[in-house]
């Protein structure tokens, strides 16, 4: 899997130190759900329930229209808790 982190994604991972890089990669490669972005057709949202982190749902937003694909941001989506 080939991807790069945008500066925003790097900052997000540093600020949210509870997001582990291997979770981000697993969300991209084996997500529980995939959603298209409602405003930008180039963006895809990958959602993964992290059992090791109280079942929280990690949302990773990726631009796949470029090579290598770009991870825009990653965060735990409180709205998706208990929905996956």
PDB file of N, CA and C in Angstrom:
ATOM      1  N   UNK A   1       0.849  -1.176   0.000  1.00  0.00           N
ATOM      2  CA  UNK A   1       0.000   0.000   0.000  1.00  0.00           C
ATOM      3  C   UNK A   1       0.893   1.238   0.000  1.00  0.00           C
ATOM      4  N   UNK A   2       0.637   2.111  -0.926  1.00  0.00           N
ATOM      5  CA  UNK A   2       1.436   3.313  -1.059  1.00  0.00           C
ATOM      6  C   UNK A   2       0.573   4.537  -0.736  1.00  0.00           C
ATOM      7  N   UNK A   3       1.009   5.289   0.265  1.00  0.00           N
ATOM      8  CA  UNK A   3       0.280   6.502   0.639  1.00  0.00           C
ATOM      9  C   UNK A   3       1.260   7.499   1.235  1.00  0.00           C
ATOM     10  N   UNK A   4       0.825   8.750   1.282  1.00  0.00           N
ATOM     11  CA  UNK A   4       1.577   9.797   1.979  1.00  0.00           C
ATOM     12  C   UNK A   4       0.610  10.509   2.912  1.00  0.00           C
ATOM     13  N   UNK A   5       1.158  11.042   3.967  1.00  0.00           N
ATOM     14  CA  UNK A   5       0.372  11.845   4.895  1.00  0.00           C
ATOM     15  C   UNK A   5       0.517  13.313   4.537  1.00  0.00           C
ATOM     16  N   UNK A   6      -0.585  14.026   4.436  1.00  0.00           N
ATOM     17  CA  UNK A   6      -0.497  15.469   4.249  1.00  0.00           C
ATOM     18  C   UNK A   6       0.014  16.081   5.550  1.00  0.00           C
ATOM     19  N   UNK A   7       0.417  17.325   5.489  1.00  0.00           N
ATOM     20  CA  UNK A   7       0.867  18.013   6.702  1.00  0.00           C
ATOM     21  C   UNK A   7      -0.253  18.024   7.745  1.00  0.00           C
ATOM     22  N   UNK A   8      -1.480  18.234   7.274  1.00  0.00           N
ATOM     23  CA  UNK A   8      -2.619  18.231   8.205  1.00  0.00           C
ATOM     24  C   UNK A   8      -2.746  16.867   8.874  1.00  0.00           C
ATOM     25  N   UNK A   9      -2.597  15.799   8.126  1.00  0.00           N
ATOM     26  CA  UNK A   9      -2.695  14.452   8.700  1.00  0.00           C
ATOM     27  C   UNK A   9      -1.575  14.214   9.705  1.00  0.00           C
ATOM     28  N   UNK A  10      -0.377  14.649   9.390  1.00  0.00           N
ATOM     29  CA  UNK A  10       0.745  14.496  10.330  1.00  0.00           C
ATOM     30  C   UNK A  10       0.460  15.240  11.633  1.00  0.00           C
ATOM     31  N   UNK A  11      -0.024  16.466  11.497  1.00  0.00           N
ATOM     32  CA  UNK A  11      -0.357  17.257  12.688  1.00  0.00           C
ATOM     33  C   UNK A  11      -1.485  16.599  13.479  1.00  0.00           C
ATOM     34  N   UNK A  12      -2.466  16.050  12.779  1.00  0.00           N
ATOM     35  CA  UNK A  12      -3.583  15.379  13.447  1.00  0.00           C
ATOM     36  C   UNK A  12      -3.095  14.185  14.248  1.00  0.00           C
ATOM     37  N   UNK A  13      -2.196  13.401  13.663  1.00  0.00           N
ATOM     38  CA  UNK A  13      -1.674  12.231  14.370  1.00  0.00           C
ATOM     39  C   UNK A  13      -0.821  12.638  15.567  1.00  0.00           C
ATOM     40  N   UNK A  14      -0.107  13.734  15.455  1.00  0.00           N
ATOM     41  CA  UNK A  14       0.694  14.206  16.584  1.00  0.00           C
ATOM     42  C   UNK A  14      -0.203  14.731  17.703  1.00  0.00           C
ATOM     43  N   UNK A  15      -1.220  15.508  17.340  1.00  0.00           N
ATOM     44  CA  UNK A  15      -2.148  16.052  18.345  1.00  0.00           C
ATOM     45  C   UNK A  15      -2.954  14.949  19.004  1.00  0.00           C
ATOM     46  N   UNK A  16      -3.393  14.013  18.180  1.00  0.00           N
ATOM     47  CA  UNK A  16      -4.203  12.896  18.675  1.00  0.00           C
ATOM     48  C   UNK A  16      -3.287  11.688  18.829  1.00  0.00           C
ATOM     49  N   UNK A  17      -2.429  11.749  19.799  1.00  0.00           N
ATOM     50  CA  UNK A  17      -1.409  10.721  19.955  1.00  0.00           C
ATOM     51  C   UNK A  17      -1.990   9.340  20.241  1.00  0.00           C
ATOM     52  N   UNK A  18      -3.301   9.267  20.483  1.00  0.00           N
ATOM     53  CA  UNK A  18      -3.923   7.965  20.712  1.00  0.00           C
ATOM     54  C   UNK A  18      -4.214   7.221  19.409  1.00  0.00           C
ATOM     55  N   UNK A  19      -3.981   7.842  18.257  1.00  0.00           N
ATOM     56  CA  UNK A  19      -4.177   7.172  16.973  1.00  0.00           C
ATOM     57  C   UNK A  19      -2.852   6.528  16.562  1.00  0.00           C
ATOM     58  N   UNK A  20      -2.871   5.220  16.487  1.00  0.00           N
ATOM     59  CA  UNK A  20      -1.665   4.497  16.109  1.00  0.00           C
ATOM     60  C   UNK A  20      -1.615   4.337  14.584  1.00  0.00           C
ATOM     61  N   UNK A  21      -0.423   4.427  14.029  1.00  0.00           N
ATOM     62  CA  UNK A  21      -0.249   4.375  12.580  1.00  0.00           C
ATOM     63  C   UNK A  21      -0.753   3.050  12.001  1.00  0.00           C
ATOM     64  N   UNK A  22      -0.557   1.947  12.701  1.00  0.00           N
ATOM     65  CA  UNK A  22      -1.014   0.668  12.164  1.00  0.00           C
ATOM     66  C   UNK A  22      -2.547   0.596  12.131  1.00  0.00           C
ATOM     67  N   UNK A  23      -3.235   1.342  13.005  1.00  0.00           N
ATOM     68  CA  UNK A  23      -4.698   1.420  12.925  1.00  0.00           C
ATOM     69  C   UNK A  23      -5.102   2.174  11.663  1.00  0.00           C
ATOM     70  N   UNK A  24      -4.406   3.266  11.379  1.00  0.00           N
ATOM     71  CA  UNK A  24      -4.690   4.049  10.180  1.00  0.00           C
ATOM     72  C   UNK A  24      -4.514   3.173   8.944  1.00  0.00           C
ATOM     73  N   UNK A  25      -3.437   2.429   8.888  1.00  0.00           N
ATOM     74  CA  UNK A  25      -3.180   1.566   7.734  1.00  0.00           C
ATOM     75  C   UNK A  25      -4.219   0.454   7.631  1.00  0.00           C
ATOM     76  N   UNK A  26      -4.623  -0.096   8.758  1.00  0.00           N
ATOM     77  CA  UNK A  26      -5.649  -1.136   8.736  1.00  0.00           C
ATOM     78  C   UNK A  26      -6.994  -0.567   8.278  1.00  0.00           C
ATOM     79  N   UNK A  27      -7.288   0.665   8.664  1.00  0.00           N
ATOM     80  CA  UNK A  27      -8.529   1.302   8.224  1.00  0.00           C
ATOM     81  C   UNK A  27      -8.567   1.432   6.703  1.00  0.00           C
ATOM     82  N   UNK A  28      -7.422   1.728   6.104  1.00  0.00           N
ATOM     83  CA  UNK A  28      -7.356   1.881   4.651  1.00  0.00           C
ATOM     84  C   UNK A  28      -7.429   0.524   3.945  1.00  0.00           C
ATOM     85  N   UNK A  29      -6.770  -0.468   4.493  1.00  0.00           N
ATOM     86  CA  UNK A  29      -6.694  -1.766   3.812  1.00  0.00           C
ATOM     87  C   UNK A  29      -7.855  -2.694   4.131  1.00  0.00           C
ATOM     88  N   UNK A  30      -8.422  -2.597   5.346  1.00  0.00           N
ATOM     89  CA  UNK A  30      -9.499  -3.509   5.760  1.00  0.00           C
ATOM     90  C   UNK A  30     -10.563  -2.771   6.562  1.00  0.00           C
ATOM     91  N   UNK A  31     -11.200  -1.778   5.965  1.00  0.00           N
ATOM     92  CA  UNK A  31     -12.184  -0.987   6.719  1.00  0.00           C
ATOM     93  C   UNK A  31     -13.470  -1.778   6.981  1.00  0.00           C
ATOM     94  N   UNK A  32     -14.180  -1.356   8.016  1.00  0.00           N
ATOM     95  CA  UNK A  32     -15.497  -1.921   8.271  1.00  0.00           C
ATOM     96  C   UNK A  32     -16.545  -1.254   7.379  1.00  0.00           C
ATOM     97  N   UNK A  33     -16.269  -0.015   6.989  1.00  0.00           N
ATOM     98  CA  UNK A  33     -17.193   0.715   6.113  1.00  0.00           C
ATOM     99  C   UNK A  33     -16.405   1.706   5.282  1.00  0.00           C
ATOM    100  N   UNK A  34     -16.883   1.916   4.057  1.00  0.00           N
ATOM    101  CA  UNK A  34     -16.298   2.917   3.161  1.00  0.00           C
ATOM    102  C   UNK A  34     -17.425   3.856   2.755  1.00  0.00           C
ATOM    103  N   UNK A  35     -17.157   5.162   2.831  1.00  0.00           N
ATOM    104  CA  UNK A  35     -18.149   6.171   2.441  1.00  0.00           C
ATOM    105  C   UNK A  35     -17.502   7.179   1.496  1.00  0.00           C
ATOM    106  N   UNK A  36     -18.266   7.645   0.548  1.00  0.00           N
ATOM    107  CA  UNK A  36     -17.813   8.739  -0.311  1.00  0.00           C
ATOM    108  C   UNK A  36     -18.048  10.054   0.425  1.00  0.00           C
ATOM    109  N   UNK A  37     -17.187  11.008   0.194  1.00  0.00           N
ATOM    110  CA  UNK A  37     -17.346  12.326   0.794  1.00  0.00           C
ATOM    111  C   UNK A  37     -18.544  13.021   0.152  1.00  0.00           C
ATOM    112  N   UNK A  38     -19.329  13.720   0.958  1.00  0.00           N
ATOM    113  CA  UNK A  38     -20.539  14.354   0.434  1.00  0.00           C
ATOM    114  C   UNK A  38     -20.260  15.618  -0.370  1.00  0.00           C
ATOM    115  N   UNK A  39     -19.091  16.226  -0.187  1.00  0.00           N
ATOM    116  CA  UNK A  39     -18.810  17.465  -0.916  1.00  0.00           C
ATOM    117  C   UNK A  39     -17.692  17.349  -1.941  1.00  0.00           C
ATOM    118  N   UNK A  40     -16.772  16.409  -1.731  1.00  0.00           N
ATOM    119  CA  UNK A  40     -15.632  16.280  -2.635  1.00  0.00           C
ATOM    120  C   UNK A  40     -15.566  14.850  -3.178  1.00  0.00           C
ATOM    121  N   UNK A  41     -15.864  14.657  -4.454  1.00  0.00           N
ATOM    122  CA  UNK A  41     -15.899  13.305  -5.017  1.00  0.00           C
ATOM    123  C   UNK A  41     -14.538  12.602  -5.055  1.00  0.00           C
ATOM    124  N   UNK A  42     -13.450  13.346  -4.849  1.00  0.00           N
ATOM    125  CA  UNK A  42     -12.124  12.728  -4.844  1.00  0.00           C
ATOM    126  C   UNK A  42     -11.766  12.111  -3.495  1.00  0.00           C
ATOM    127  N   UNK A  43     -12.574  12.395  -2.464  1.00  0.00           N
ATOM    128  CA  UNK A  43     -12.257  11.911  -1.121  1.00  0.00           C
ATOM    129  C   UNK A  43     -13.092  10.694  -0.752  1.00  0.00           C
ATOM    130  N   UNK A  44     -12.452   9.769  -0.057  1.00  0.00           N
ATOM    131  CA  UNK A  44     -13.100   8.569   0.439  1.00  0.00           C
ATOM    132  C   UNK A  44     -12.839   8.475   1.935  1.00  0.00           C
ATOM    133  N   UNK A  45     -13.876   8.082   2.676  1.00  0.00           N
ATOM    134  CA  UNK A  45     -13.771   7.922   4.126  1.00  0.00           C
ATOM    135  C   UNK A  45     -13.719   6.428   4.442  1.00  0.00           C
ATOM    136  N   UNK A  46     -12.717   6.045   5.204  1.00  0.00           N
ATOM    137  CA  UNK A  46     -12.573   4.662   5.655  1.00  0.00           C
ATOM    138  C   UNK A  46     -12.828   4.624   7.153  1.00  0.00           C
ATOM    139  N   UNK A  47     -13.736   3.744   7.563  1.00  0.00           N
ATOM    140  CA  UNK A  47     -14.077   3.653   8.977  1.00  0.00           C
ATOM    141  C   UNK A  47     -13.723   2.273   9.512  1.00  0.00           C
ATOM    142  N   UNK A  48     -13.121   2.277  10.694  1.00  0.00           N
ATOM    143  CA  UNK A  48     -12.694   1.035  11.319  1.00  0.00           C
ATOM    144  C   UNK A  48     -12.969   1.113  12.816  1.00  0.00           C
ATOM    145  N   UNK A  49     -13.673   0.120  13.319  1.00  0.00           N
ATOM    146  CA  UNK A  49     -13.912   0.034  14.755  1.00  0.00           C
ATOM    147  C   UNK A  49     -12.652  -0.534  15.401  1.00  0.00           C
ATOM    148  N   UNK A  50     -12.120   0.191  16.369  1.00  0.00           N
ATOM    149  CA  UNK A  50     -10.890  -0.200  17.049  1.00  0.00           C
ATOM    150  C   UNK A  50     -11.273  -0.837  18.385  1.00  0.00           C
ATOM    151  N   UNK A  51     -11.327  -2.145  18.403  1.00  0.00           N
ATOM    152  CA  UNK A  51     -11.699  -2.867  19.624  1.00  0.00           C
ATOM    153  C   UNK A  51     -10.704  -2.598  20.742  1.00  0.00           C
ATOM    154  N   UNK A  52      -9.417  -2.429  20.384  1.00  0.00           N
ATOM    155  CA  UNK A  52      -8.374  -2.184  21.382  1.00  0.00           C
ATOM    156  C   UNK A  52      -8.466  -0.800  22.017  1.00  0.00           C
ATOM    157  N   UNK A  53      -9.364   0.040  21.511  1.00  0.00           N
ATOM    158  CA  UNK A  53      -9.500   1.404  22.035  1.00  0.00           C
ATOM    159  C   UNK A  53     -10.972   1.679  22.329  1.00  0.00           C
ATOM    160  N   UNK A  54     -11.523   0.843  23.192  1.00  0.00           N
ATOM    161  CA  UNK A  54     -12.898   0.994  23.686  1.00  0.00           C
ATOM    162  C   UNK A  54     -13.942   0.947  22.574  1.00  0.00           C
ATOM    163  N   UNK A  55     -13.624   0.300  21.461  1.00  0.00           N
ATOM    164  CA  UNK A  55     -14.576   0.183  20.372  1.00  0.00           C
ATOM    165  C   UNK A  55     -14.842   1.467  19.615  1.00  0.00           C
ATOM    166  N   UNK A  56     -13.973   2.454  19.784  1.00  0.00           N
ATOM    167  CA  UNK A  56     -14.157   3.720  19.060  1.00  0.00           C
ATOM    168  C   UNK A  56     -13.970   3.501  17.565  1.00  0.00           C
ATOM    169  N   UNK A  57     -14.551   4.390  16.775  1.00  0.00           N
ATOM    170  CA  UNK A  57     -14.490   4.275  15.319  1.00  0.00           C
ATOM    171  C   UNK A  57     -13.513   5.304  14.771  1.00  0.00           C
ATOM    172  N   UNK A  58     -12.492   4.794  14.102  1.00  0.00           N
ATOM    173  CA  UNK A  58     -11.497   5.646  13.461  1.00  0.00           C
ATOM    174  C   UNK A  58     -11.954   5.964  12.047  1.00  0.00           C
ATOM    175  N   UNK A  59     -11.978   7.248  11.726  1.00  0.00           N
ATOM    176  CA  UNK A  59     -12.322   7.707  10.373  1.00  0.00           C
ATOM    177  C   UNK A  59     -11.051   8.252   9.731  1.00  0.00           C
ATOM    178  N   UNK A  60     -10.715   7.699   8.574  1.00  0.00           N
ATOM    179  CA  UNK A  60      -9.531   8.139   7.829  1.00  0.00           C
ATOM    180  C   UNK A  60     -10.023   8.648   6.478  1.00  0.00           C
ATOM    181  N   UNK A  61      -9.695   9.877   6.167  1.00  0.00           N
ATOM    182  CA  UNK A  61     -10.137  10.491   4.913  1.00  0.00           C
ATOM    183  C   UNK A  61      -8.955  10.545   3.956  1.00  0.00           C
ATOM    184  N   UNK A  62      -9.183   9.977   2.762  1.00  0.00           N
ATOM    185  CA  UNK A  62      -8.107   9.765   1.800  1.00  0.00           C
ATOM    186  C   UNK A  62      -8.494  10.310   0.435  1.00  0.00           C
ATOM    187  N   UNK A  63      -7.516  10.918  -0.242  1.00  0.00           N
ATOM    188  CA  UNK A  63      -7.679  11.293  -1.645  1.00  0.00           C
ATOM    189  C   UNK A  63      -6.993  10.196  -2.463  1.00  0.00           C
ATOM    190  N   UNK A  64      -7.803   9.391  -3.151  1.00  0.00           N
ATOM    191  CA  UNK A  64      -7.262   8.292  -3.940  1.00  0.00           C
ATOM    192  C   UNK A  64      -7.046   8.645  -5.403  1.00  0.00           C
ATOM    193  N   UNK A  65      -7.360   9.874  -5.770  1.00  0.00           N
ATOM    194  CA  UNK A  65      -7.225  10.255  -7.181  1.00  0.00           C
ATOM    195  C   UNK A  65      -5.789  10.603  -7.548  1.00  0.00           C
ATOM    196  N   UNK A  66      -4.887  10.549  -6.589  1.00  0.00           N
ATOM    197  CA  UNK A  66      -3.475  10.834  -6.834  1.00  0.00           C
ATOM    198  C   UNK A  66      -2.651   9.599  -6.485  1.00  0.00           C
ATOM    199  N   UNK A  67      -1.442   9.540  -7.021  1.00  0.00           N
ATOM    200  CA  UNK A  67      -0.566   8.413  -6.743  1.00  0.00           C
ATOM    201  C   UNK A  67       0.770   8.938  -6.237  1.00  0.00           C
ATOM    202  N   UNK A  68       1.177   8.603  -5.033  1.00  0.00           N
ATOM    203  CA  UNK A  68       0.473   7.735  -4.096  1.00  0.00           C
ATOM    204  C   UNK A  68      -0.717   8.462  -3.473  1.00  0.00           C
ATOM    205  N   UNK A  69      -1.672   7.670  -2.982  1.00  0.00           N
ATOM    206  CA  UNK A  69      -2.849   8.287  -2.392  1.00  0.00           C
ATOM    207  C   UNK A  69      -2.440   9.103  -1.164  1.00  0.00           C
ATOM    208  N   UNK A  70      -3.250  10.131  -0.874  1.00  0.00           N
ATOM    209  CA  UNK A  70      -2.924  11.051   0.219  1.00  0.00           C
ATOM    210  C   UNK A  70      -3.922  10.904   1.356  1.00  0.00           C
ATOM    211  N   UNK A  71      -3.394  10.688   2.541  1.00  0.00           N
ATOM    212  CA  UNK A  71      -4.234  10.678   3.738  1.00  0.00           C
ATOM    213  C   UNK A  71      -4.398  12.134   4.160  1.00  0.00           C
ATOM    214  N   UNK A  72      -5.648  12.593   4.162  1.00  0.00           N
ATOM    215  CA  UNK A  72      -5.945  13.984   4.475  1.00  0.00           C
ATOM    216  C   UNK A  72      -6.002  14.203   5.983  1.00  0.00           C
ATOM    217  N   UNK A  73      -6.714  13.319   6.680  1.00  0.00           N
ATOM    218  CA  UNK A  73      -6.845  13.425   8.127  1.00  0.00           C
ATOM    219  C   UNK A  73      -7.317  12.099   8.702  1.00  0.00           C
ATOM    220  N   UNK A  74      -7.218  11.985  10.015  1.00  0.00           N
ATOM    221  CA  UNK A  74      -7.716  10.804  10.726  1.00  0.00           C
ATOM    222  C   UNK A  74      -8.173  11.259  12.106  1.00  0.00           C
ATOM    223  N   UNK A  75      -9.305  10.735  12.532  1.00  0.00           N
ATOM    224  CA  UNK A  75      -9.825  11.098  13.850  1.00  0.00           C
ATOM    225  C   UNK A  75     -10.827  10.051  14.309  1.00  0.00           C
ATOM    226  N   UNK A  76     -11.078  10.013  15.619  1.00  0.00           N
ATOM    227  CA  UNK A  76     -12.102   9.136  16.147  1.00  0.00           C
ATOM    228  C   UNK A  76     -13.440   9.853  16.026  1.00  0.00           C
ATOM    229  N   UNK A  77     -14.355   9.227  15.305  1.00  0.00           N
ATOM    230  CA  UNK A  77     -15.652   9.816  14.990  1.00  0.00           C
ATOM    231  C   UNK A  77     -16.662   9.470  16.080  1.00  0.00           C
ATOM    232  N   UNK A  78     -16.945  10.415  16.925  1.00  0.00           N
ATOM    233  CA  UNK A  78     -17.877  10.186  18.043  1.00  0.00           C
ATOM    234  C   UNK A  78     -19.291   9.885  17.554  1.00  0.00           C
ATOM    235  N   UNK A  79     -19.660  10.423  16.408  1.00  0.00           N
ATOM    236  CA  UNK A  79     -21.000  10.177  15.866  1.00  0.00           C
ATOM    237  C   UNK A  79     -21.206   8.727  15.424  1.00  0.00           C
ATOM    238  N   UNK A  80     -20.121   8.029  15.160  1.00  0.00           N
ATOM    239  CA  UNK A  80     -20.211   6.636  14.679  1.00  0.00           C
ATOM    240  C   UNK A  80     -20.090   5.615  15.809  1.00  0.00           C
ATOM    241  N   UNK A  81     -19.843   6.081  17.000  1.00  0.00           N
ATOM    242  CA  UNK A  81     -19.682   5.168  18.136  1.00  0.00           C
ATOM    243  C   UNK A  81     -20.936   4.310  18.280  1.00  0.00           C
ATOM    244  N   UNK A  82     -20.735   3.023  18.452  1.00  0.00           N
ATOM    245  CA  UNK A  82     -21.810   2.022  18.592  1.00  0.00           C
ATOM    246  C   UNK A  82     -22.649   1.855  17.329  1.00  0.00           C
ATOM    247  N   UNK A  83     -22.165   2.329  16.177  1.00  0.00           N
ATOM    248  CA  UNK A  83     -22.913   2.184  14.933  1.00  0.00           C
ATOM    249  C   UNK A  83     -22.259   1.187  13.975  1.00  0.00           C
ATOM    250  N   UNK A  84     -21.065   0.731  14.298  1.00  0.00           N
ATOM    251  CA  UNK A  84     -20.394  -0.264  13.457  1.00  0.00           C
ATOM    252  C   UNK A  84     -20.357  -1.586  14.189  1.00  0.00           C
TER     253      UNK A  84
END
